[in-house]
CSV table of C-alpha atoms in Angstrom, one decimal:
chain,number,residue,atom,x,y,z
L,12,UNK,CA,0.3,-0.4,0.3
L,13,UNK,CA,0.5,3.7,-0.9
L,14,UNK,CA,0.8,6.5,1.6
L,15,UNK,CA,0.5,10.0,0.1
L,16,UNK,CA,1.0,12.6,2.4
L,17,UNK,CA,-0.5,16.1,1.0
L,18,UNK,CA,1.6,19.1,1.9
L,19,UNK,CA,-1.4,21.7,3.4
L,20,UNK,CA,-0.6,24.7,0.6
L,21,UNK,CA,-3.7,27.2,1.7
L,22,UNK,CA,-2.1,30.3,2.6
L,23,UNK,CA,-3.9,32.9,5.3
L,24,UNK,CA,-5.3,35.2,2.9
L,25,UNK,CA,-4.3,38.9,4.0
L,26,UNK,CA,-7.2,40.9,5.4
L,27,UNK,CA,-9.1,43.5,2.8
L,28,UNK,CA,-9.1,46.5,2.2
L,29,UNK,CA,-11.5,49.7,1.0
L,30,UNK,CA,-10.8,51.3,-2.4
L,31,UNK,CA,-13.0,53.8,-1.6
L,32,UNK,CA,-15.4,55.7,1.4
L,33,UNK,CA,-17.9,54.3,-0.4
L,34,UNK,CA,-17.2,50.8,0.0
L,35,UNK,CA,-17.3,51.7,3.7
L,36,UNK,CA,-20.6,53.4,3.8
L,37,UNK,CA,-22.1,50.4,1.9
L,38,UNK,CA,-20.6,48.2,4.3
L,39,UNK,CA,-21.8,50.0,7.0
L,40,UNK,CA,-25.5,50.1,5.7
L,41,UNK,CA,-26.0,46.4,5.0
L,42,UNK,CA,-23.8,45.0,7.7
L,43,UNK,CA,-24.1,47.5,10.7
L,44,UNK,CA,-20.7,46.0,12.4
L,45,UNK,CA,-17.3,46.1,11.1
L,46,UNK,CA,-14.1,45.2,13.2
L,47,UNK,CA,-10.7,47.2,11.4
L,48,UNK,CA,-7.5,47.1,12.6
L,49,UNK,CA,-5.0,50.3,11.6
L,50,UNK,CA,-1.7,50.3,13.0
L,51,UNK,CA,-1.5,48.3,16.0
L,52,UNK,CA,-4.8,49.2,17.0
L,53,UNK,CA,-8.4,47.5,16.3
L,54,UNK,CA,-11.3,49.0,16.3
L,55,UNK,CA,-15.0,48.2,16.4
L,56,UNK,CA,-17.5,50.5,14.7
L,57,UNK,CA,-21.6,49.8,15.1
L,58,UNK,CA,-23.9,51.4,13.0
L,59,UNK,CA,-27.5,51.2,15.0
L,60,UNK,CA,-30.5,53.5,15.2
L,61,UNK,CA,-29.3,55.6,13.2
L,62,UNK,CA,-25.8,56.6,15.2
L,63,UNK,CA,-22.7,55.1,14.4
L,64,UNK,CA,-20.1,54.8,17.2
L,65,UNK,CA,-16.6,53.5,17.2
L,66,UNK,CA,-14.1,52.2,20.1
L,67,UNK,CA,-11.1,50.7,20.1
L,68,UNK,CA,-11.2,47.0,20.9
L,69,UNK,CA,-9.1,47.5,23.7
L,70,UNK,CA,-10.6,50.4,25.4
L,71,UNK,CA,-14.3,50.4,24.6
L,72,UNK,CA,-15.1,53.1,27.2
L,73,UNK,CA,-13.9,55.6,25.0
L,74,UNK,CA,-16.5,55.2,22.6
L,75,UNK,CA,-17.3,58.4,20.5
L,76,UNK,CA,-20.8,58.7,18.6
L,77,UNK,CA,-21.9,60.2,15.3
L,78,UNK,CA,-24.8,61.0,13.5
L,79,UNK,CA,-23.8,59.3,10.3
L,80,UNK,CA,-21.2,57.0,8.7
L,81,UNK,CA,-20.1,60.4,6.5
L,82,UNK,CA,-20.1,62.3,9.7
L,83,UNK,CA,-17.5,60.0,11.2
L,84,UNK,CA,-15.5,59.4,7.9
L,85,UNK,CA,-15.5,63.9,7.4
L,86,UNK,CA,-14.8,64.0,11.0
L,87,UNK,CA,-13.1,61.2,13.0
L,88,UNK,CA,-9.0,60.8,12.9
L,89,UNK,CA,-6.8,58.0,13.4
L,90,UNK,CA,-3.1,59.0,13.8
L,91,UNK,CA,-3.7,62.8,13.3
L,92,UNK,CA,-5.7,61.7,9.4
L,93,UNK,CA,-9.1,62.1,8.5
L,94,UNK,CA,-10.6,58.5,8.5
L,95,UNK,CA,-11.5,59.3,4.6
L,96,UNK,CA,-8.1,60.2,4.0
L,97,UNK,CA,-6.9,56.8,5.1
L,98,UNK,CA,-9.9,54.0,3.7
L,99,UNK,CA,-7.7,52.3,2.1
L,100,UNK,CA,-5.0,51.9,4.8
L,101,UNK,CA,-7.1,50.0,7.0
L,102,UNK,CA,-7.0,46.1,7.3
L,103,UNK,CA,-11.1,44.9,7.2
L,104,UNK,CA,-10.9,42.1,9.7
L,105,UNK,CA,-14.4,41.4,10.1
L,106,UNK,CA,-17.6,42.8,8.3
């Protein structure tokens, strides 16, 4: 009898990225929750009852709220940059 061992060649997929801010808006309206990473931090964004909230996963007490995904993208900053300007740099972990 011949036994053939197959090597697992499946590579983990890299995190998804947004190309445009409109893709982020569509996901917020469709899914209502996104977990993403930027730098060494992970963030949880939820959109419920016409209110968007964001918090660092390691510091949920530091939650910030916004009236809409559009207001959030225009005013929220990470590392001194507006969210809308760094949208292509964030790693989407869960949607």
